[in-house]
mmCIF file of C-alpha atoms and ligand atoms in Angstrom:
data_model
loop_
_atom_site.group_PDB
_atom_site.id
_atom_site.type_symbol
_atom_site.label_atom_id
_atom_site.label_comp_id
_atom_site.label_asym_id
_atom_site.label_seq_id
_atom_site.Cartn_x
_atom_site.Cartn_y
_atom_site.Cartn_z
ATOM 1 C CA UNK A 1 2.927 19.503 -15.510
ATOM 2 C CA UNK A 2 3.747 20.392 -11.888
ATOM 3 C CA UNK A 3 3.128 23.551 -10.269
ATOM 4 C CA UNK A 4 4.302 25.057 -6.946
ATOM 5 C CA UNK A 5 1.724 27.670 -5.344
ATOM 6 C CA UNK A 6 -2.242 26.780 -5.157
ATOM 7 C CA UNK A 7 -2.691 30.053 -7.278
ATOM 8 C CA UNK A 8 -3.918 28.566 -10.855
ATOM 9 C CA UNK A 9 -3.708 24.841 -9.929
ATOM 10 C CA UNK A 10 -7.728 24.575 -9.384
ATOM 11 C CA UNK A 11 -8.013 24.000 -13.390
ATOM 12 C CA UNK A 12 -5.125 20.989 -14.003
ATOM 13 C CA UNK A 13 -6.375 19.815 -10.620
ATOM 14 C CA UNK A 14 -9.520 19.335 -12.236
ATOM 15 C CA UNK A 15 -8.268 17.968 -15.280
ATOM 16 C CA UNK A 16 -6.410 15.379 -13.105
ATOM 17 C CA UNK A 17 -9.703 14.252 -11.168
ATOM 18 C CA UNK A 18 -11.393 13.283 -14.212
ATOM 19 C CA UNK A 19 -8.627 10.661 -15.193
ATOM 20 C CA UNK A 20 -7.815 7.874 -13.215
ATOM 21 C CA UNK A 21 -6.053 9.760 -10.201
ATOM 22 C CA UNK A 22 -5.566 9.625 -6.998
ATOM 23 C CA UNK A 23 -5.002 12.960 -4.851
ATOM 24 C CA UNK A 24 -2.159 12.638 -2.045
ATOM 25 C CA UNK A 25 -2.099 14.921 1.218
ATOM 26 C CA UNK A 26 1.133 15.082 2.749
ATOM 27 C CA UNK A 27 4.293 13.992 1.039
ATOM 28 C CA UNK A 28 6.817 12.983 3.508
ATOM 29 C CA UNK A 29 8.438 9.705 3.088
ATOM 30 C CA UNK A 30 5.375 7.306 3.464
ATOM 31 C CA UNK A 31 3.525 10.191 1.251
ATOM 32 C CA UNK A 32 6.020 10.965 -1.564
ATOM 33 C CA UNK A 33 6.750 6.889 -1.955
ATOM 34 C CA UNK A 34 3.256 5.839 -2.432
ATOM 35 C CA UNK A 35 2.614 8.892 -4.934
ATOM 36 C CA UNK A 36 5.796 8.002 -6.848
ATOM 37 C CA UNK A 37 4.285 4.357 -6.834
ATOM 38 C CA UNK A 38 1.065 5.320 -8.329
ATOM 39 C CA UNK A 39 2.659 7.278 -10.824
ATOM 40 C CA UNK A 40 4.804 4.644 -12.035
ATOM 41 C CA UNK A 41 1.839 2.427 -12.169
ATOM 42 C CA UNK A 42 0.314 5.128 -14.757
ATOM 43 C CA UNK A 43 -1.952 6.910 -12.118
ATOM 44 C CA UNK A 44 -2.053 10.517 -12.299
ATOM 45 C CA UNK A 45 -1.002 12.054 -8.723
ATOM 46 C CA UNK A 46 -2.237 15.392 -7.244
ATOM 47 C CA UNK A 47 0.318 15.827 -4.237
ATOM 48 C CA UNK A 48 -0.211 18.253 -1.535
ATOM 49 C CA UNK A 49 2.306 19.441 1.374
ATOM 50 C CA UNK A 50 3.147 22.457 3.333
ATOM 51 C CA UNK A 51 6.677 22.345 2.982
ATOM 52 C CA UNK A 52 8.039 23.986 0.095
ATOM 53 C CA UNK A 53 11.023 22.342 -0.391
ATOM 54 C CA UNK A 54 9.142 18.805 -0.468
ATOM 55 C CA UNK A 55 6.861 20.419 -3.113
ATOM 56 C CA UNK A 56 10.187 21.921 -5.240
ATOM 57 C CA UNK A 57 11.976 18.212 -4.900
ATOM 58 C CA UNK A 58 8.974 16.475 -6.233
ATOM 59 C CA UNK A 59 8.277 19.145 -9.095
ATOM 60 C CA UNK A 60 8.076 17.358 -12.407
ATOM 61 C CA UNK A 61 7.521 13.848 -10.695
ATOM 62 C CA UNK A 62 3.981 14.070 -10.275
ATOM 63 C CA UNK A 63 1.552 15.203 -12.288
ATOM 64 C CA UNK A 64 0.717 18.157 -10.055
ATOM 65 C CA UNK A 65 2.679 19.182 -6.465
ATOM 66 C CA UNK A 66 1.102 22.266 -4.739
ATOM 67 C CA UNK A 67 2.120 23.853 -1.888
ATOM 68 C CA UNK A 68 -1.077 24.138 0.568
ATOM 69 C CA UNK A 69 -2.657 23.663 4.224
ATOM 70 C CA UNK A 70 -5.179 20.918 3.595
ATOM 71 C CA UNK A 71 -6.706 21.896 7.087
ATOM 72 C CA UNK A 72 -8.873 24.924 5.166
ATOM 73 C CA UNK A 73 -11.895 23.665 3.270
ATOM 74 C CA UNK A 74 -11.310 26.288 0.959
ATOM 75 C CA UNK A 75 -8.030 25.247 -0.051
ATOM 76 C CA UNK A 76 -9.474 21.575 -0.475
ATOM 77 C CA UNK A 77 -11.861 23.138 -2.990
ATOM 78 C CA UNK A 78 -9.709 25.039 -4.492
ATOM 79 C CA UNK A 79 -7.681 22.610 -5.412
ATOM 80 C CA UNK A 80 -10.791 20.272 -6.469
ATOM 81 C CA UNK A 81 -9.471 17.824 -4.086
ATOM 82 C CA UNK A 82 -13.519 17.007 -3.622
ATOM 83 C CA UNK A 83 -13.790 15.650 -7.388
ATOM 84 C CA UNK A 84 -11.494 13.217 -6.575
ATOM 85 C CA UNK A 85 -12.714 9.875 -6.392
ATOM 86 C CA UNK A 86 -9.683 8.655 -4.000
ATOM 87 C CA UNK A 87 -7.870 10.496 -1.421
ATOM 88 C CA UNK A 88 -4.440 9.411 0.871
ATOM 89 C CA UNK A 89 -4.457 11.432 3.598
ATOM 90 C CA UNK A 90 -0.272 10.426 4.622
ATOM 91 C CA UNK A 91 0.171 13.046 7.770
ATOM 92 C CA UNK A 92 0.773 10.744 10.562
ATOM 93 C CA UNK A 93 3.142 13.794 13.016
ATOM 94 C CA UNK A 94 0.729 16.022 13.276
ATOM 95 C CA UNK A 95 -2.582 14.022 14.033
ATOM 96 C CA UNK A 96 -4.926 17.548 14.607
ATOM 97 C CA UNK A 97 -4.068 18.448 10.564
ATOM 98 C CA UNK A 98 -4.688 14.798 9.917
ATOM 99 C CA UNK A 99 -7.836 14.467 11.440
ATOM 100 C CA UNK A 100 -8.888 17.908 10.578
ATOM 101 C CA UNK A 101 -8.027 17.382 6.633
ATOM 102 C CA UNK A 102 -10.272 13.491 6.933
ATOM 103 C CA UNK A 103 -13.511 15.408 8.152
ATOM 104 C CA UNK A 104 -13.144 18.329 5.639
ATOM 105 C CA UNK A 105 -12.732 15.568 2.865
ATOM 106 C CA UNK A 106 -16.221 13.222 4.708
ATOM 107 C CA UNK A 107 -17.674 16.430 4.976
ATOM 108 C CA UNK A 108 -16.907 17.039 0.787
ATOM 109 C CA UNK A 109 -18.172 13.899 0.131
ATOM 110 C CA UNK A 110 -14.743 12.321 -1.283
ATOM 111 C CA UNK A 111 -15.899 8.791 -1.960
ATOM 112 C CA UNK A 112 -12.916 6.802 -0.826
ATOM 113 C CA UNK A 113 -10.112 8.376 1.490
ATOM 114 C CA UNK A 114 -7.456 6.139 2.475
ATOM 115 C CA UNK A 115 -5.537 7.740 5.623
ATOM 116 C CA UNK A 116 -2.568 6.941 7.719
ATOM 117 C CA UNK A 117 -2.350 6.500 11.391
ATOM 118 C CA UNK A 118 0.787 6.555 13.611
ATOM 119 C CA UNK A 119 -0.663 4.939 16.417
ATOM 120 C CA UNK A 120 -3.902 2.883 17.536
ATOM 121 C CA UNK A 121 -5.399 5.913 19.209
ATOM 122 C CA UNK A 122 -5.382 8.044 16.287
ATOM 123 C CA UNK A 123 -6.618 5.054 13.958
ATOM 124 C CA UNK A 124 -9.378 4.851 16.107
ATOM 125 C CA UNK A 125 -10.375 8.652 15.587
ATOM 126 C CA UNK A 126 -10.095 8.196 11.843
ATOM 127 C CA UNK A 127 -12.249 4.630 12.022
ATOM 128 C CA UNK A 128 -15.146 6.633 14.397
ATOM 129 C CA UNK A 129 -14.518 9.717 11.798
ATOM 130 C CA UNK A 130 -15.714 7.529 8.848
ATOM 131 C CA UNK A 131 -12.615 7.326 6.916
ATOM 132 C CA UNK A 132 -13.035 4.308 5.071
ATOM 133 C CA UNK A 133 -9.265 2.624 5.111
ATOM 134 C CA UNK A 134 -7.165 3.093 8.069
ATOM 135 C CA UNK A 135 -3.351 2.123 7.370
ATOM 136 C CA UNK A 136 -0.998 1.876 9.960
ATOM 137 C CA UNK A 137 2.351 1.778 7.841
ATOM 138 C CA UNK A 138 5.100 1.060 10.935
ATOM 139 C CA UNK A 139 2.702 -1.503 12.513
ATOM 140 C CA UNK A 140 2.079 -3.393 10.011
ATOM 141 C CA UNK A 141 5.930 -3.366 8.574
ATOM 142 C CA UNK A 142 7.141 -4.565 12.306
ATOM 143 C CA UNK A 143 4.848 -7.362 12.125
ATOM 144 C CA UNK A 144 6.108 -8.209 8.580
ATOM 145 C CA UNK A 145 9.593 -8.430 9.311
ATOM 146 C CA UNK A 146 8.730 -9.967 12.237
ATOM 147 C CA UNK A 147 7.734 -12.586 10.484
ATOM 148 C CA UNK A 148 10.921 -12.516 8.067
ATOM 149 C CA UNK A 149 13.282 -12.462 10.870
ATOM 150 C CA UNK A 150 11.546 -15.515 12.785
ATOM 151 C CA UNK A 151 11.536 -17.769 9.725
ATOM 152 C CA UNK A 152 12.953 -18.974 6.812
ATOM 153 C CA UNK A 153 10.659 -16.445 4.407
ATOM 154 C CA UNK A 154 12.445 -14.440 1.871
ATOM 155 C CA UNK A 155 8.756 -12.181 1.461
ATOM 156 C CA UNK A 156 5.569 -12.332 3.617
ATOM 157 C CA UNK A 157 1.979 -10.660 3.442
ATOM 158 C CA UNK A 158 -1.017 -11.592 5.968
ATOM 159 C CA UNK A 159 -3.783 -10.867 3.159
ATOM 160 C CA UNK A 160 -6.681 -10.866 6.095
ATOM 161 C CA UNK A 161 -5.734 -11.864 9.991
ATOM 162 C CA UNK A 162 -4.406 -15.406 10.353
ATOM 163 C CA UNK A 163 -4.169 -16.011 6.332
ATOM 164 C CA UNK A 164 -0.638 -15.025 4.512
ATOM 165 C CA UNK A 165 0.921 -15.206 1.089
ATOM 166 C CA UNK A 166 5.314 -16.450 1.912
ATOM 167 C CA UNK A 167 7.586 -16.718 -1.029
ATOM 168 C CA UNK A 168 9.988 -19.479 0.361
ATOM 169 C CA UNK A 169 12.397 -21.753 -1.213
ATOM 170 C CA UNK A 170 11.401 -25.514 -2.362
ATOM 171 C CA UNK A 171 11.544 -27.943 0.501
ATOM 172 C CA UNK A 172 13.878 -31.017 -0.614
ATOM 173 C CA UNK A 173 10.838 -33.712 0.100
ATOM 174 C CA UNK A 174 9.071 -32.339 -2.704
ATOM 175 C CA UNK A 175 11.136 -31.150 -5.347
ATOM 176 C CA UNK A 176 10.820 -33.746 -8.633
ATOM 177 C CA UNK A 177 7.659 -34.833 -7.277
ATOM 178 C CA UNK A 178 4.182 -33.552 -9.318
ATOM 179 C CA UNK A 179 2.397 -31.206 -7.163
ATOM 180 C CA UNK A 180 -0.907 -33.037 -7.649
ATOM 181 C CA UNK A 181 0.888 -36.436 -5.640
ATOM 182 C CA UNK A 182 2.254 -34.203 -2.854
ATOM 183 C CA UNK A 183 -0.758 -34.196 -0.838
ATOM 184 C CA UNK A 184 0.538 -30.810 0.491
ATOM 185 C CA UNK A 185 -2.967 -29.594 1.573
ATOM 186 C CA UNK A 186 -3.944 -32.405 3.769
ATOM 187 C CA UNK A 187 -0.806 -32.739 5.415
ATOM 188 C CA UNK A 188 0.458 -29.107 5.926
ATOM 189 C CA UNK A 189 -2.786 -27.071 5.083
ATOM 190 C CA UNK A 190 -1.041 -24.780 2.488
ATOM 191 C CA UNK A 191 -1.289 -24.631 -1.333
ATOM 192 C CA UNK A 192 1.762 -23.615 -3.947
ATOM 193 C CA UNK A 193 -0.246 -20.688 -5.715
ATOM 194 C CA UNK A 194 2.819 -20.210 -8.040
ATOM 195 C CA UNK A 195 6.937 -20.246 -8.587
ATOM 196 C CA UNK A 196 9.531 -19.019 -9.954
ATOM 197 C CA UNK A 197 12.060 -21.318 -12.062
ATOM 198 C CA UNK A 198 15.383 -19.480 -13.890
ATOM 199 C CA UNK A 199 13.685 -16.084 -13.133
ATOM 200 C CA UNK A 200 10.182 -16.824 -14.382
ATOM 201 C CA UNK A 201 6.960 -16.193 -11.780
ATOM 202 C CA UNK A 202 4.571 -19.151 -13.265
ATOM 203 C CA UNK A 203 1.061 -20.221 -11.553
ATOM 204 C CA UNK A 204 1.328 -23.948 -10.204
ATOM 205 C CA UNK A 205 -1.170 -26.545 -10.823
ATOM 206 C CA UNK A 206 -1.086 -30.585 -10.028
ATOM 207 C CA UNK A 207 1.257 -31.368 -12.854
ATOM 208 C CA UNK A 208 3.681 -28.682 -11.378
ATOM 209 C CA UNK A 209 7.424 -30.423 -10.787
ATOM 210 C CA UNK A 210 9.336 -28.250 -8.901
ATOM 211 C CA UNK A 211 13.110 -28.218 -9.023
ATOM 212 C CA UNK A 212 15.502 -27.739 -6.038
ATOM 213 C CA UNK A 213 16.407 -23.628 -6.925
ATOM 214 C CA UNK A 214 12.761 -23.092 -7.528
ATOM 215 C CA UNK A 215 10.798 -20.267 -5.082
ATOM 216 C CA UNK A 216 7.695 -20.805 -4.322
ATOM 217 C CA UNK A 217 5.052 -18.552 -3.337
ATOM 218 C CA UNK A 218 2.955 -20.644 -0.371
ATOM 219 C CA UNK A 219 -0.561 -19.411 0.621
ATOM 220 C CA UNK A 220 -2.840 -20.743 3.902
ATOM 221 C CA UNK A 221 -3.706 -20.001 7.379
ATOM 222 C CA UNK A 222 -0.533 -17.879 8.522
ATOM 223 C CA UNK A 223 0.687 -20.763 11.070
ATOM 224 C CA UNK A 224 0.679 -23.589 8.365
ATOM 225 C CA UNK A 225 2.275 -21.042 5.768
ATOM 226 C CA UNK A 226 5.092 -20.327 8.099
ATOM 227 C CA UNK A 227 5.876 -23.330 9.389
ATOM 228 C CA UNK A 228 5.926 -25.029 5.274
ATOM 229 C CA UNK A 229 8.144 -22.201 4.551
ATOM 230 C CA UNK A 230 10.929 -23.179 7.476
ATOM 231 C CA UNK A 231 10.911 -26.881 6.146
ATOM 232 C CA UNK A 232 14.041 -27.486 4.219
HETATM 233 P P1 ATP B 1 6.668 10.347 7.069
HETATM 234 O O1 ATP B 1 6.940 9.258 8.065
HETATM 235 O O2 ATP B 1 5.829 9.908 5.922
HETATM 236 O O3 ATP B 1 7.892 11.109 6.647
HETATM 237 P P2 ATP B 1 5.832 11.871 9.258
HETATM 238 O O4 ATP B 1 4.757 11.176 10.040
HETATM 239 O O5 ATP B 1 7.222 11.818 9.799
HETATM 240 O O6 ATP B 1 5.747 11.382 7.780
HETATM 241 P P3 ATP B 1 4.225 14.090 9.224
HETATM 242 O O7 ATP B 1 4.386 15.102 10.290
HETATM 243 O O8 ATP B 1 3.150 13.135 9.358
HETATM 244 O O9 ATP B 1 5.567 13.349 9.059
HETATM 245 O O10 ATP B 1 4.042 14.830 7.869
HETATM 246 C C1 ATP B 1 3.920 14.226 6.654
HETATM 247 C C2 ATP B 1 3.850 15.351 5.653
HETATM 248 O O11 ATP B 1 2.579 15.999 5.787
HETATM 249 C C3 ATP B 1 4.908 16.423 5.903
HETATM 250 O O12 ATP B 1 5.667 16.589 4.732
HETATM 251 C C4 ATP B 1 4.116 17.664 6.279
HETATM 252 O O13 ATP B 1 4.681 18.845 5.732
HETATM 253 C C5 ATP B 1 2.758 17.382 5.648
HETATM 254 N N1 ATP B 1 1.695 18.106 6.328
HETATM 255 C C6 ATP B 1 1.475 18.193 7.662
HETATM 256 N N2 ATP B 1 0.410 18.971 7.913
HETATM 257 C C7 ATP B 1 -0.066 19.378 6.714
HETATM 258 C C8 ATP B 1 -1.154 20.197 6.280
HETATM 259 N N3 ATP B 1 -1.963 20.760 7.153
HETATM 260 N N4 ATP B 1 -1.328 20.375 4.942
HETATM 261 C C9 ATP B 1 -0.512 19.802 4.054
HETATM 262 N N5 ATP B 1 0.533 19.032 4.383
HETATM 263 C C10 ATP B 1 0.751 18.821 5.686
#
């Protein structure tokens, strides 16, 4: 059920905090493509925006798109945004309704808000604010394709600073070999976690043999990941 105007939401609101759900304040492209995300992954999705025509275009894709100002406490309550157990606060533009909508939500008691920053500055506001996960969406993709465009990676995540997860192709030295003889972790500090053979993700182990279309996804300090990935 979706519904447009905050008038008579506060009861499906409600309804949607007690599954699992996740409430998401402003719906512009970062916004609208993590709540679609959730909701294909079978979360329920309160989304929140000013703009009406954002609201109308998402109607009937979430469980529940109001229009509202999530600057007024009121609305916030309202809305029983403060029975939900996790909150995305996705207004990065205007960083005074950003940072005013994160200390109505600390000051509600929302258990786990997860909120966007545009910039280092404004992270740093949220961080001192006590908003428990800072994400900085453009920062982080720049250094990602970074690291696509410098090597030979076809996929890259740094799980933690200076340890990454590549999904590279197999490296002619080992393919027909058993993964157990390779020796792969002494010599290049990396381990095969899993790969993919005629479409099919499978998890490696020693008796592994990879062939020469398999991918492989590579995991170890971001430096030795990298550089197996580039070996051909
Ligand atoms: P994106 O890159 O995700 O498109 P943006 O950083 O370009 O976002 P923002 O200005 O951050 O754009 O706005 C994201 C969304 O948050 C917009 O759709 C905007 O209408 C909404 N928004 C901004 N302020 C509020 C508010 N006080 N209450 C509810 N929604 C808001």
């Amino acid at each position: 059920m979706a519904r447009f105007s905050l008038f008579g939401a506060a009861d499906t609101s409600r309804r949607i905090a007690e599954a699992d759900s996740v409430a998401v304040i402003g719906l512009g492209r970062f916004g609208s493509s993590l709540a679609l995300e959730l909701m294909g992954g079978g979360t329920e999705v309160l989304g929140i925006d000013l703009d009406e025509d954002l609201v109308q275009a998402l109607n009937g894709q979430l469980t529940q798109v109001v229009r509202a100002d999530s600057t007024k406490q009121e609305v916030l309550q309202q809305l029983a945004v403060d029975e939900f157990d996790r909150v995305v606060v996705a207004i990065g533009g205007n960083i005074s309704a950003s940072i005013l909508t994160c200390s109505l939500l600390l000051n509600l008691d929302v258990p786990v808000i997860w909120a966007k920053a545009v910039d280092d500055q404004h992270g740093l506001i949220l961080e001192q604010l006590g908003v428990h996960h800072v994400i900085y969406p453009e920062k982080d993709m720049g250094r990602r394709v970074a690291h696509l465009v410098r090597g030979a990676a076809l996929d890259f995540i740094e799980v933690a600073a200076g340890y990454a997860m590549v999904k590279a192709p197999v490296p002619a030295r080992i393919v027909g070999q058993r993964l157990g003889d390779t020796g792969l972790r002494k010599t290049h500090g990396v381990t095969i976690a899993a790969f993919q053979h005629d479409g099919e993700w499978r998890n490696a182990d020693n008796d592994t043999v990879l062939q020469p279309d398999d991918t492989l996804l590579i995991v170890g300090p971001t430096r030795d990941a990298e550089n197996f990935a580039q070996l051909r």
